[in-house]
Amino acid sequence: MKYFLSIIILFSSVFAFSQEVKKTIGKTTSQDLGIYDTDLLSASFHKSRREALRKLMPDSSVAVFFASPIRNRSNDVDFEYHQDPNFYYLTGLNEPHAVVLIYKEEQMINGVNTKEVIFVRKRNPSREKWDGKRLGVDGTKSQLGFENVYSNSEFKKMDVQIDGMNYIYFIADKKDTRNTNSKSDLFDLKQQFLEKSTVKNGSKYLTRWMGMLREIKTKEELVLMRKAIDITCKAQIELMKKLNPKMAEYQSEALVEFHFKNEGAEYTGFPTIHGSGENSCIFHYVSNRKPMKSEDLLVSDIGAEYHGYTADVTRTIPVD
């Protein structure tokens, strides 16, 4: 009977979620679209970064950026999604299966004069009840400030002015995860892009330009960097207070990563390195399984990532 009731409750919840998603399709409030943080970089920030890139590009050129692939962990379980940093810097979109084109000059695309166009996933109530809410076309317009937004399924048939450019810049990641049930996932977007273009330039210049832009931080970025650093330093202090020889390395790791999450960090910026004793001499030791002893030193190399910006703070601490 309990099992039967649980099934009823589960399906009732799923139905309610589907109805909620259907109601919010076309609306643009941030919480309806699953955006709860109030201190994210603004749409105007990302727009200014696209404009800064445009100034570095030569005449009659286009820069093409793809979202990061979904990485498979094993079987039907994927790693937690992490957006390509350059793509996020230019768009603010934290979703897969997307592509943005940034033109030096205005182009006629789908009857509209524009210098940029982005293709994103459609909203899909059936998938959103499993994987979380999507921005979709309308949400990308309202939340991220893009004027020309289309579904990624439209990329193949749309004339997006690629092959007519004198210079085409893009960075290709070959390690894609393909959704065989889709014709508009990242794998397909890249194949369709290559079909539309005669590749004239690869990643060298684009990588250089993005490095030039990103090494100079704006005021908005510095706020997020300081937040990430503050979370990380406080985690080191909590570790110093509570570390003792009865712990294993993974328990010391749990202390700092609990603090990261408790303070709102989305991820660790890199796998936590907690090596004690002989493991303290391994530069990128990440298994963190050894029981610690009273005379050990623990190397704690950690960093919290907050809204796309990460700290990196290393301390060596006596276990006792």
PDB file of C-alpha atoms in Angstrom:
ATOM      1  CA  MET A   1       0.000   0.000   0.000  1.00  0.00           C
ATOM      2  CA  LYS A   2       2.864   2.375   0.902  1.00  0.00           C
ATOM      3  CA  TYR A   3       4.543   1.593  -2.406  1.00  0.00           C
ATOM      4  CA  PHE A   4       1.299   2.275  -4.289  1.00  0.00           C
ATOM      5  CA  LEU A   5       0.842   5.609  -2.494  1.00  0.00           C
ATOM      6  CA  SER A   6       4.459   6.576  -3.251  1.00  0.00           C
ATOM      7  CA  ILE A   7       3.886   5.945  -6.960  1.00  0.00           C
ATOM      8  CA  ILE A   8       0.746   8.094  -6.903  1.00  0.00           C
ATOM      9  CA  ILE A   9       2.604  10.917  -5.128  1.00  0.00           C
ATOM     10  CA  LEU A  10       5.511  10.678  -7.578  1.00  0.00           C
ATOM     11  CA  PHE A  11       3.303  10.905 -10.654  1.00  0.00           C
ATOM     12  CA  SER A  12       1.259  13.708  -9.087  1.00  0.00           C
ATOM     13  CA  SER A  13       4.466  15.686  -8.505  1.00  0.00           C
ATOM     14  CA  VAL A  14       5.687  15.059 -12.046  1.00  0.00           C
ATOM     15  CA  PHE A  15       2.328  16.152 -13.479  1.00  0.00           C
ATOM     16  CA  ALA A  16       2.337  19.306 -11.354  1.00  0.00           C
ATOM     17  CA  PHE A  17       5.875  20.157 -12.482  1.00  0.00           C
ATOM     18  CA  SER A  18       4.940  19.635 -16.135  1.00  0.00           C
ATOM     19  CA  GLN A  19       1.954  21.947 -15.748  1.00  0.00           C
ATOM     20  CA  GLU A  20       4.154  24.573 -14.064  1.00  0.00           C
ATOM     21  CA  VAL A  21       6.689  24.446 -16.905  1.00  0.00           C
ATOM     22  CA  LYS A  22       3.954  24.736 -19.515  1.00  0.00           C
ATOM     23  CA  LYS A  23       2.561  27.784 -17.737  1.00  0.00           C
ATOM     24  CA  THR A  24       5.944  29.513 -17.570  1.00  0.00           C
ATOM     25  CA  ILE A  25       6.922  28.911 -21.192  1.00  0.00           C
ATOM     26  CA  GLY A  26       6.970  32.382 -22.705  1.00  0.00           C
ATOM     27  CA  LYS A  27       7.302  34.113 -19.330  1.00  0.00           C
ATOM     28  CA  THR A  28      10.591  35.631 -18.340  1.00  0.00           C
ATOM     29  CA  THR A  29      10.829  35.887 -14.548  1.00  0.00           C
ATOM     30  CA  SER A  30      14.147  34.512 -13.377  1.00  0.00           C
ATOM     31  CA  GLN A  31      12.756  32.121 -10.741  1.00  0.00           C
ATOM     32  CA  ASP A  32      10.272  30.671 -13.216  1.00  0.00           C
ATOM     33  CA  LEU A  33      13.308  29.793 -15.334  1.00  0.00           C
ATOM     34  CA  GLY A  34      15.259  28.253 -12.467  1.00  0.00           C
ATOM     35  CA  ILE A  35      17.565  31.236 -11.811  1.00  0.00           C
ATOM     36  CA  TYR A  36      17.703  31.931  -8.073  1.00  0.00           C
ATOM     37  CA  ASP A  37      21.010  33.768  -7.601  1.00  0.00           C
ATOM     38  CA  THR A  38      20.739  37.554  -7.538  1.00  0.00           C
ATOM     39  CA  ASP A  39      24.444  38.372  -7.928  1.00  0.00           C
ATOM     40  CA  LEU A  40      25.205  36.827 -11.308  1.00  0.00           C
ATOM     41  CA  LEU A  41      27.034  38.866 -13.915  1.00  0.00           C
ATOM     42  CA  SER A  42      24.559  41.092 -15.737  1.00  0.00           C
ATOM     43  CA  ALA A  43      23.399  40.766 -19.321  1.00  0.00           C
ATOM     44  CA  SER A  44      25.054  44.138 -19.998  1.00  0.00           C
ATOM     45  CA  PHE A  45      28.394  42.727 -18.790  1.00  0.00           C
ATOM     46  CA  HIS A  46      28.270  39.839 -21.263  1.00  0.00           C
ATOM     47  CA  LYS A  47      27.152  42.173 -24.042  1.00  0.00           C
ATOM     48  CA  SER A  48      30.095  44.494 -23.327  1.00  0.00           C
ATOM     49  CA  ARG A  49      32.481  41.526 -23.562  1.00  0.00           C
ATOM     50  CA  ARG A  50      31.101  40.604 -26.984  1.00  0.00           C
ATOM     51  CA  GLU A  51      31.599  44.177 -28.102  1.00  0.00           C
ATOM     52  CA  ALA A  52      35.171  44.159 -26.777  1.00  0.00           C
ATOM     53  CA  LEU A  53      35.911  41.003 -28.760  1.00  0.00           C
ATOM     54  CA  ARG A  54      34.356  42.527 -31.858  1.00  0.00           C
ATOM     55  CA  LYS A  55      36.814  45.428 -31.674  1.00  0.00           C
ATOM     56  CA  LEU A  56      39.734  42.983 -31.869  1.00  0.00           C
ATOM     57  CA  MET A  57      38.375  41.152 -34.901  1.00  0.00           C
ATOM     58  CA  PRO A  58      39.339  42.116 -38.480  1.00  0.00           C
ATOM     59  CA  ASP A  59      36.804  43.339 -41.016  1.00  0.00           C
ATOM     60  CA  SER A  60      34.441  40.790 -42.577  1.00  0.00           C
ATOM     61  CA  SER A  61      34.941  38.204 -39.843  1.00  0.00           C
ATOM     62  CA  VAL A  62      32.877  36.009 -37.544  1.00  0.00           C
ATOM     63  CA  ALA A  63      33.798  34.318 -34.262  1.00  0.00           C
ATOM     64  CA  VAL A  64      31.924  31.118 -33.457  1.00  0.00           C
ATOM     65  CA  PHE A  65      31.739  29.720 -29.928  1.00  0.00           C
ATOM     66  CA  PHE A  66      30.197  26.405 -28.931  1.00  0.00           C
ATOM     67  CA  ALA A  67      28.892  25.474 -25.491  1.00  0.00           C
ATOM     68  CA  SER A  68      30.848  22.871 -23.557  1.00  0.00           C
ATOM     69  CA  PRO A  69      29.927  19.209 -24.162  1.00  0.00           C
ATOM     70  CA  ILE A  70      28.091  17.052 -21.658  1.00  0.00           C
ATOM     71  CA  ARG A  71      30.614  14.591 -20.241  1.00  0.00           C
ATOM     72  CA  ASN A  72      29.542  11.039 -19.445  1.00  0.00           C
ATOM     73  CA  ARG A  73      30.620   9.595 -16.091  1.00  0.00           C
ATOM     74  CA  SER A  74      29.350   6.072 -16.653  1.00  0.00           C
ATOM     75  CA  ASN A  75      26.322   4.348 -18.152  1.00  0.00           C
ATOM     76  CA  ASP A  76      23.375   6.764 -17.934  1.00  0.00           C
ATOM     77  CA  VAL A  77      25.058   9.108 -15.426  1.00  0.00           C
ATOM     78  CA  ASP A  78      26.744  12.309 -16.632  1.00  0.00           C
ATOM     79  CA  PHE A  79      29.139  14.559 -14.766  1.00  0.00           C
ATOM     80  CA  GLU A  80      27.645  17.754 -13.380  1.00  0.00           C
ATOM     81  CA  TYR A  81      27.574  20.189 -16.279  1.00  0.00           C
ATOM     82  CA  HIS A  82      30.185  22.938 -16.429  1.00  0.00           C
ATOM     83  CA  GLN A  83      30.022  25.559 -19.151  1.00  0.00           C
ATOM     84  CA  ASP A  84      33.006  26.492 -21.320  1.00  0.00           C
ATOM     85  CA  PRO A  85      34.480  29.569 -19.572  1.00  0.00           C
ATOM     86  CA  ASN A  86      34.809  31.617 -22.762  1.00  0.00           C
ATOM     87  CA  PHE A  87      31.269  30.800 -23.849  1.00  0.00           C
ATOM     88  CA  TYR A  88      29.919  31.787 -20.436  1.00  0.00           C
ATOM     89  CA  TYR A  89      32.011  34.982 -20.400  1.00  0.00           C
ATOM     90  CA  LEU A  90      30.455  36.097 -23.679  1.00  0.00           C
ATOM     91  CA  THR A  91      26.866  34.894 -23.184  1.00  0.00           C
ATOM     92  CA  GLY A  92      25.997  34.122 -19.541  1.00  0.00           C
ATOM     93  CA  LEU A  93      24.325  30.901 -20.728  1.00  0.00           C
ATOM     94  CA  ASN A  94      24.978  27.892 -18.517  1.00  0.00           C
ATOM     95  CA  GLU A  95      23.348  25.261 -20.729  1.00  0.00           C
ATOM     96  CA  PRO A  96      24.693  22.753 -23.282  1.00  0.00           C
ATOM     97  CA  HIS A  97      23.954  22.297 -26.997  1.00  0.00           C
ATOM     98  CA  ALA A  98      24.270  25.964 -27.938  1.00  0.00           C
ATOM     99  CA  VAL A  99      26.298  28.069 -30.360  1.00  0.00           C
ATOM    100  CA  VAL A 100      26.811  31.829 -30.626  1.00  0.00           C
ATOM    101  CA  LEU A 101      28.055  33.724 -33.679  1.00  0.00           C
ATOM    102  CA  ILE A 102      29.639  37.155 -33.200  1.00  0.00           C
ATOM    103  CA  TYR A 103      30.120  39.226 -36.370  1.00  0.00           C
ATOM    104  CA  LYS A 104      32.378  42.206 -36.892  1.00  0.00           C
ATOM    105  CA  GLU A 105      29.763  44.013 -39.000  1.00  0.00           C
ATOM    106  CA  GLU A 106      26.003  43.720 -39.291  1.00  0.00           C
ATOM    107  CA  GLN A 107      24.678  40.794 -41.313  1.00  0.00           C
ATOM    108  CA  MET A 108      21.216  40.031 -42.665  1.00  0.00           C
ATOM    109  CA  ILE A 109      20.054  36.898 -40.838  1.00  0.00           C
ATOM    110  CA  ASN A 110      16.499  35.646 -41.128  1.00  0.00           C
ATOM    111  CA  GLY A 111      15.407  39.063 -42.396  1.00  0.00           C
ATOM    112  CA  VAL A 112      17.028  40.984 -39.520  1.00  0.00           C
ATOM    113  CA  ASN A 113      20.205  43.105 -39.487  1.00  0.00           C
ATOM    114  CA  THR A 114      22.324  41.913 -36.578  1.00  0.00           C
ATOM    115  CA  LYS A 115      25.896  41.550 -35.348  1.00  0.00           C
ATOM    116  CA  GLU A 116      25.243  38.440 -33.280  1.00  0.00           C
ATOM    117  CA  VAL A 117      22.957  35.434 -33.114  1.00  0.00           C
ATOM    118  CA  ILE A 118      22.668  32.583 -30.614  1.00  0.00           C
ATOM    119  CA  PHE A 119      21.055  29.165 -30.953  1.00  0.00           C
ATOM    120  CA  VAL A 120      19.840  27.437 -27.766  1.00  0.00           C
ATOM    121  CA  ARG A 121      17.769  24.447 -26.663  1.00  0.00           C
ATOM    122  CA  LYS A 122      13.991  24.722 -26.793  1.00  0.00           C
ATOM    123  CA  ARG A 123      12.013  24.508 -23.593  1.00  0.00           C
ATOM    124  CA  ASN A 124      10.741  20.957 -23.102  1.00  0.00           C
ATOM    125  CA  PRO A 125       8.459  20.091 -20.161  1.00  0.00           C
ATOM    126  CA  SER A 126       9.104  16.357 -20.596  1.00  0.00           C
ATOM    127  CA  ARG A 127      12.906  16.750 -20.308  1.00  0.00           C
ATOM    128  CA  GLU A 128      12.826  19.576 -17.767  1.00  0.00           C
ATOM    129  CA  LYS A 129      11.162  17.359 -15.166  1.00  0.00           C
ATOM    130  CA  TRP A 130      14.304  15.185 -15.333  1.00  0.00           C
ATOM    131  CA  ASP A 131      17.134  17.653 -15.985  1.00  0.00           C
ATOM    132  CA  GLY A 132      15.874  21.005 -14.672  1.00  0.00           C
ATOM    133  CA  LYS A 133      14.444  24.107 -16.265  1.00  0.00           C
ATOM    134  CA  ARG A 134      15.792  25.647 -19.451  1.00  0.00           C
ATOM    135  CA  LEU A 135      15.879  29.251 -20.558  1.00  0.00           C
ATOM    136  CA  GLY A 136      14.671  28.501 -24.058  1.00  0.00           C
ATOM    137  CA  VAL A 137      14.421  31.186 -26.729  1.00  0.00           C
ATOM    138  CA  ASP A 138      12.295  33.655 -24.747  1.00  0.00           C
ATOM    139  CA  GLY A 139      14.301  33.225 -21.539  1.00  0.00           C
ATOM    140  CA  THR A 140      17.572  33.806 -23.380  1.00  0.00           C
ATOM    141  CA  LYS A 141      16.157  37.053 -24.718  1.00  0.00           C
ATOM    142  CA  SER A 142      14.774  38.300 -21.413  1.00  0.00           C
ATOM    143  CA  GLN A 143      17.492  37.096 -19.036  1.00  0.00           C
ATOM    144  CA  LEU A 144      20.638  37.329 -21.171  1.00  0.00           C
ATOM    145  CA  GLY A 145      19.777  40.315 -23.349  1.00  0.00           C
ATOM    146  CA  PHE A 146      20.160  38.705 -26.776  1.00  0.00           C
ATOM    147  CA  GLU A 147      17.846  40.103 -29.430  1.00  0.00           C
ATOM    148  CA  ASN A 148      18.341  37.391 -32.048  1.00  0.00           C
ATOM    149  CA  VAL A 149      17.770  33.985 -30.487  1.00  0.00           C
ATOM    150  CA  TYR A 150      16.672  30.794 -32.240  1.00  0.00           C
ATOM    151  CA  SER A 151      16.201  27.174 -31.355  1.00  0.00           C
ATOM    152  CA  ASN A 152      19.281  25.049 -32.057  1.00  0.00           C
ATOM    153  CA  SER A 153      17.098  22.897 -34.314  1.00  0.00           C
ATOM    154  CA  GLU A 154      16.893  25.877 -36.705  1.00  0.00           C
ATOM    155  CA  PHE A 155      20.653  26.204 -37.165  1.00  0.00           C
ATOM    156  CA  LYS A 156      20.893  23.662 -39.982  1.00  0.00           C
ATOM    157  CA  LYS A 157      18.311  25.284 -42.255  1.00  0.00           C
ATOM    158  CA  MET A 158      19.095  28.926 -41.504  1.00  0.00           C
ATOM    159  CA  ASP A 159      21.485  31.019 -43.605  1.00  0.00           C
ATOM    160  CA  VAL A 160      23.729  32.438 -40.905  1.00  0.00           C
ATOM    161  CA  GLN A 161      26.362  34.077 -43.120  1.00  0.00           C
ATOM    162  CA  ILE A 162      29.403  31.951 -42.354  1.00  0.00           C
ATOM    163  CA  ASP A 163      31.006  30.970 -45.626  1.00  0.00           C
ATOM    164  CA  GLY A 164      30.815  34.511 -46.998  1.00  0.00           C
ATOM    165  CA  MET A 165      33.198  35.814 -44.340  1.00  0.00           C
ATOM    166  CA  ASN A 166      36.844  36.542 -45.082  1.00  0.00           C
ATOM    167  CA  TYR A 167      37.816  35.243 -41.638  1.00  0.00           C
ATOM    168  CA  ILE A 168      36.139  32.535 -39.580  1.00  0.00           C
ATOM    169  CA  TYR A 169      37.356  31.887 -36.059  1.00  0.00           C
ATOM    170  CA  PHE A 170      36.286  29.015 -33.844  1.00  0.00           C
ATOM    171  CA  ILE A 171      37.622  26.650 -31.193  1.00  0.00           C
ATOM    172  CA  ALA A 172      36.550  23.025 -31.645  1.00  0.00           C
ATOM    173  CA  ASP A 173      36.359  20.509 -28.799  1.00  0.00           C
ATOM    174  CA  LYS A 174      36.435  17.013 -30.282  1.00  0.00           C
ATOM    175  CA  LYS A 175      35.314  15.238 -27.108  1.00  0.00           C
ATOM    176  CA  ASP A 176      31.587  15.617 -27.621  1.00  0.00           C
ATOM    177  CA  THR A 177      28.885  13.489 -26.063  1.00  0.00           C
ATOM    178  CA  ARG A 178      26.231  12.798 -28.665  1.00  0.00           C
ATOM    179  CA  ASN A 179      22.535  12.417 -27.960  1.00  0.00           C
ATOM    180  CA  THR A 180      21.506   9.987 -30.691  1.00  0.00           C
ATOM    181  CA  ASN A 181      17.853  10.959 -30.291  1.00  0.00           C
ATOM    182  CA  SER A 182      18.541  14.532 -31.383  1.00  0.00           C
ATOM    183  CA  LYS A 183      19.502  16.290 -34.589  1.00  0.00           C
ATOM    184  CA  SER A 184      20.405  19.534 -32.823  1.00  0.00           C
ATOM    185  CA  ASP A 185      22.808  18.543 -30.058  1.00  0.00           C
ATOM    186  CA  LEU A 186      26.373  19.831 -29.852  1.00  0.00           C
ATOM    187  CA  PHE A 187      27.757  17.126 -32.149  1.00  0.00           C
ATOM    188  CA  ASP A 188      25.232  18.022 -34.837  1.00  0.00           C
ATOM    189  CA  LEU A 189      25.725  21.780 -34.417  1.00  0.00           C
ATOM    190  CA  LYS A 190      29.440  21.388 -35.083  1.00  0.00           C
ATOM    191  CA  GLN A 191      28.876  19.124 -38.071  1.00  0.00           C
ATOM    192  CA  GLN A 192      26.358  21.594 -39.496  1.00  0.00           C
ATOM    193  CA  PHE A 193      28.773  24.474 -38.901  1.00  0.00           C
ATOM    194  CA  LEU A 194      31.534  22.695 -40.821  1.00  0.00           C
ATOM    195  CA  GLU A 195      29.119  22.012 -43.676  1.00  0.00           C
ATOM    196  CA  LYS A 196      28.267  25.719 -43.841  1.00  0.00           C
ATOM    197  CA  SER A 197      31.860  26.965 -43.794  1.00  0.00           C
ATOM    198  CA  THR A 198      35.134  26.744 -45.612  1.00  0.00           C
ATOM    199  CA  VAL A 199      37.360  26.982 -42.569  1.00  0.00           C
ATOM    200  CA  LYS A 200      39.851  29.810 -42.978  1.00  0.00           C
ATOM    201  CA  ASN A 201      41.171  30.319 -39.461  1.00  0.00           C
ATOM    202  CA  GLY A 202      41.179  28.131 -36.394  1.00  0.00           C
ATOM    203  CA  SER A 203      41.646  28.791 -32.729  1.00  0.00           C
ATOM    204  CA  LYS A 204      45.029  30.582 -32.509  1.00  0.00           C
ATOM    205  CA  TYR A 205      43.800  34.152 -32.830  1.00  0.00           C
ATOM    206  CA  LEU A 206      40.575  33.571 -30.940  1.00  0.00           C
ATOM    207  CA  THR A 207      42.440  32.010 -28.011  1.00  0.00           C
ATOM    208  CA  ARG A 208      44.824  34.979 -27.959  1.00  0.00           C
ATOM    209  CA  TRP A 209      42.018  37.552 -28.045  1.00  0.00           C
ATOM    210  CA  MET A 210      40.055  35.854 -25.280  1.00  0.00           C
ATOM    211  CA  GLY A 211      43.196  35.751 -23.150  1.00  0.00           C
ATOM    212  CA  MET A 212      43.746  39.471 -23.704  1.00  0.00           C
ATOM    213  CA  LEU A 213      40.170  40.260 -22.681  1.00  0.00           C
ATOM    214  CA  ARG A 214      39.942  37.965 -19.691  1.00  0.00           C
ATOM    215  CA  GLU A 215      43.250  38.857 -18.040  1.00  0.00           C
ATOM    216  CA  ILE A 216      41.864  42.334 -17.287  1.00  0.00           C
ATOM    217  CA  LYS A 217      39.052  41.979 -14.746  1.00  0.00           C
ATOM    218  CA  THR A 218      36.115  44.349 -14.530  1.00  0.00           C
ATOM    219  CA  LYS A 219      34.658  45.588 -11.237  1.00  0.00           C
ATOM    220  CA  GLU A 220      31.841  43.047 -11.531  1.00  0.00           C
ATOM    221  CA  GLU A 221      34.309  40.200 -11.963  1.00  0.00           C
ATOM    222  CA  LEU A 222      36.437  41.317  -9.020  1.00  0.00           C
ATOM    223  CA  VAL A 223      33.412  41.085  -6.723  1.00  0.00           C
ATOM    224  CA  LEU A 224      32.937  37.422  -7.678  1.00  0.00           C
ATOM    225  CA  MET A 225      36.648  36.645  -7.462  1.00  0.00           C
ATOM    226  CA  ARG A 226      36.841  38.116  -3.965  1.00  0.00           C
ATOM    227  CA  LYS A 227      33.792  36.097  -2.957  1.00  0.00           C
ATOM    228  CA  ALA A 228      35.452  32.877  -4.168  1.00  0.00           C
ATOM    229  CA  ILE A 229      38.682  33.783  -2.360  1.00  0.00           C
ATOM    230  CA  ASP A 230      36.850  34.672   0.856  1.00  0.00           C
ATOM    231  CA  ILE A 231      34.987  31.339   0.858  1.00  0.00           C
ATOM    232  CA  THR A 232      38.241  29.459   0.264  1.00  0.00           C
ATOM    233  CA  CYS A 233      40.222  31.266   2.967  1.00  0.00           C
ATOM    234  CA  LYS A 234      37.469  30.727   5.531  1.00  0.00           C
ATOM    235  CA  ALA A 235      37.458  27.030   4.627  1.00  0.00           C
ATOM    236  CA  GLN A 236      41.212  26.876   5.307  1.00  0.00           C
ATOM    237  CA  ILE A 237      40.665  28.499   8.707  1.00  0.00           C
ATOM    238  CA  GLU A 238      37.889  26.007   9.562  1.00  0.00           C
ATOM    239  CA  LEU A 239      40.243  23.193   8.576  1.00  0.00           C
ATOM    240  CA  MET A 240      42.975  24.563  10.870  1.00  0.00           C
ATOM    241  CA  LYS A 241      40.504  24.660  13.772  1.00  0.00           C
ATOM    242  CA  LYS A 242      39.169  21.122  13.360  1.00  0.00           C
ATOM    243  CA  LEU A 243      42.038  19.087  11.905  1.00  0.00           C
ATOM    244  CA  ASN A 244      43.229  16.240  14.152  1.00  0.00           C
ATOM    245  CA  PRO A 245      45.207  12.972  13.822  1.00  0.00           C
ATOM    246  CA  LYS A 246      42.082  10.823  14.119  1.00  0.00           C
ATOM    247  CA  MET A 247      40.938  11.957  10.680  1.00  0.00           C
ATOM    248  CA  ALA A 248      41.544  10.482   7.264  1.00  0.00           C
ATOM    249  CA  GLU A 249      42.448  12.766   4.384  1.00  0.00           C
ATOM    250  CA  TYR A 250      38.933  12.454   2.959  1.00  0.00           C
ATOM    251  CA  GLN A 251      37.462  13.765   6.214  1.00  0.00           C
ATOM    252  CA  SER A 252      39.628  16.862   5.999  1.00  0.00           C
ATOM    253  CA  GLU A 253      38.478  17.200   2.381  1.00  0.00           C
ATOM    254  CA  ALA A 254      34.861  16.952   3.537  1.00  0.00           C
ATOM    255  CA  LEU A 255      35.400  19.844   5.959  1.00  0.00           C
ATOM    256  CA  VAL A 256      36.486  22.324   3.320  1.00  0.00           C
ATOM    257  CA  GLU A 257      34.009  21.217   0.669  1.00  0.00           C
ATOM    258  CA  PHE A 258      31.138  21.430   3.154  1.00  0.00           C
ATOM    259  CA  HIS A 259      32.148  25.031   3.786  1.00  0.00           C
ATOM    260  CA  PHE A 260      32.257  25.725   0.037  1.00  0.00           C
ATOM    261  CA  LYS A 261      28.700  24.502  -0.465  1.00  0.00           C
ATOM    262  CA  ASN A 262      27.466  26.043   2.770  1.00  0.00           C
ATOM    263  CA  GLU A 263      28.671  29.447   1.537  1.00  0.00           C
ATOM    264  CA  GLY A 264      27.039  29.095  -1.872  1.00  0.00           C
ATOM    265  CA  ALA A 265      29.911  27.977  -4.132  1.00  0.00           C
ATOM    266  CA  GLU A 266      28.650  25.891  -7.055  1.00  0.00           C
ATOM    267  CA  TYR A 267      31.748  23.722  -7.447  1.00  0.00           C
ATOM    268  CA  THR A 268      35.300  23.151  -6.392  1.00  0.00           C
ATOM    269  CA  GLY A 269      37.460  25.012  -8.896  1.00  0.00           C
ATOM    270  CA  PHE A 270      39.557  21.846  -9.237  1.00  0.00           C
ATOM    271  CA  PRO A 271      39.707  18.490  -7.375  1.00  0.00           C
ATOM    272  CA  THR A 272      40.677  19.076  -3.746  1.00  0.00           C
ATOM    273  CA  ILE A 273      44.305  18.161  -3.039  1.00  0.00           C
ATOM    274  CA  HIS A 274      44.702  16.959   0.555  1.00  0.00           C
ATOM    275  CA  GLY A 275      47.938  15.032   0.907  1.00  0.00           C
ATOM    276  CA  SER A 276      49.402  14.156   4.306  1.00  0.00           C
ATOM    277  CA  GLY A 277      52.740  12.587   5.189  1.00  0.00           C
ATOM    278  CA  GLU A 278      54.396  11.135   2.108  1.00  0.00           C
ATOM    279  CA  ASN A 279      51.413  12.221  -0.015  1.00  0.00           C
ATOM    280  CA  SER A 280      52.199  15.863   0.704  1.00  0.00           C
ATOM    281  CA  CYS A 281      55.019  15.581  -1.860  1.00  0.00           C
ATOM    282  CA  ILE A 282      52.685  14.551  -4.708  1.00  0.00           C
ATOM    283  CA  PHE A 283      51.812  17.758  -6.559  1.00  0.00           C
ATOM    284  CA  HIS A 284      48.341  16.754  -7.773  1.00  0.00           C
ATOM    285  CA  TYR A 285      47.359  14.074  -5.277  1.00  0.00           C
ATOM    286  CA  VAL A 286      43.562  13.743  -5.294  1.00  0.00           C
ATOM    287  CA  SER A 287      42.642  10.290  -3.983  1.00  0.00           C
ATOM    288  CA  ASN A 288      42.673  11.634  -0.362  1.00  0.00           C
ATOM    289  CA  ARG A 289      42.272   8.213   1.319  1.00  0.00           C
ATOM    290  CA  LYS A 290      45.180   7.952   3.765  1.00  0.00           C
ATOM    291  CA  PRO A 291      44.558   7.938   7.571  1.00  0.00           C
ATOM    292  CA  MET A 292      46.573  10.808   9.060  1.00  0.00           C
ATOM    293  CA  LYS A 293      49.103  10.539  11.884  1.00  0.00           C
ATOM    294  CA  SER A 294      50.056  12.974  14.615  1.00  0.00           C
ATOM    295  CA  GLU A 295      53.412  13.993  13.116  1.00  0.00           C
ATOM    296  CA  ASP A 296      52.114  14.413   9.557  1.00  0.00           C
ATOM    297  CA  LEU A 297      51.922  17.670   7.676  1.00  0.00           C
ATOM    298  CA  LEU A 298      48.857  18.130   5.478  1.00  0.00           C
ATOM    299  CA  VAL A 299      49.141  20.041   2.214  1.00  0.00           C
ATOM    300  CA  SER A 300      45.736  21.589   1.551  1.00  0.00           C
ATOM    301  CA  ASP A 301      45.443  22.930  -2.008  1.00  0.00           C
ATOM    302  CA  ILE A 302      41.848  24.064  -2.475  1.00  0.00           C
ATOM    303  CA  GLY A 303      39.646  26.503  -4.362  1.00  0.00           C
ATOM    304  CA  ALA A 304      35.948  27.333  -4.336  1.00  0.00           C
ATOM    305  CA  GLU A 305      34.315  28.289  -7.634  1.00  0.00           C
ATOM    306  CA  TYR A 306      31.653  30.974  -7.374  1.00  0.00           C
ATOM    307  CA  HIS A 307      29.642  32.029 -10.435  1.00  0.00           C
ATOM    308  CA  GLY A 308      32.426  31.052 -12.815  1.00  0.00           C
ATOM    309  CA  TYR A 309      35.386  32.423 -10.831  1.00  0.00           C
ATOM    310  CA  THR A 310      37.680  30.289  -8.716  1.00  0.00           C
ATOM    311  CA  ALA A 311      40.212  30.794  -5.950  1.00  0.00           C
ATOM    312  CA  ASP A 312      43.374  28.726  -5.448  1.00  0.00           C
ATOM    313  CA  VAL A 313      44.835  28.776  -1.928  1.00  0.00           C
ATOM    314  CA  THR A 314      47.439  26.354  -0.604  1.00  0.00           C
ATOM    315  CA  ARG A 315      48.515  25.920   3.028  1.00  0.00           C
ATOM    316  CA  THR A 316      50.634  23.320   4.807  1.00  0.00           C
ATOM    317  CA  ILE A 317      49.173  22.474   8.212  1.00  0.00           C
ATOM    318  CA  PRO A 318      50.394  20.278  11.101  1.00  0.00           C
ATOM    319  CA  VAL A 319      47.835  17.519  11.576  1.00  0.00           C
ATOM    320  CA  ASP A 320      48.101  17.758  15.374  1.00  0.00           C
TER     321      ASP A 320
END
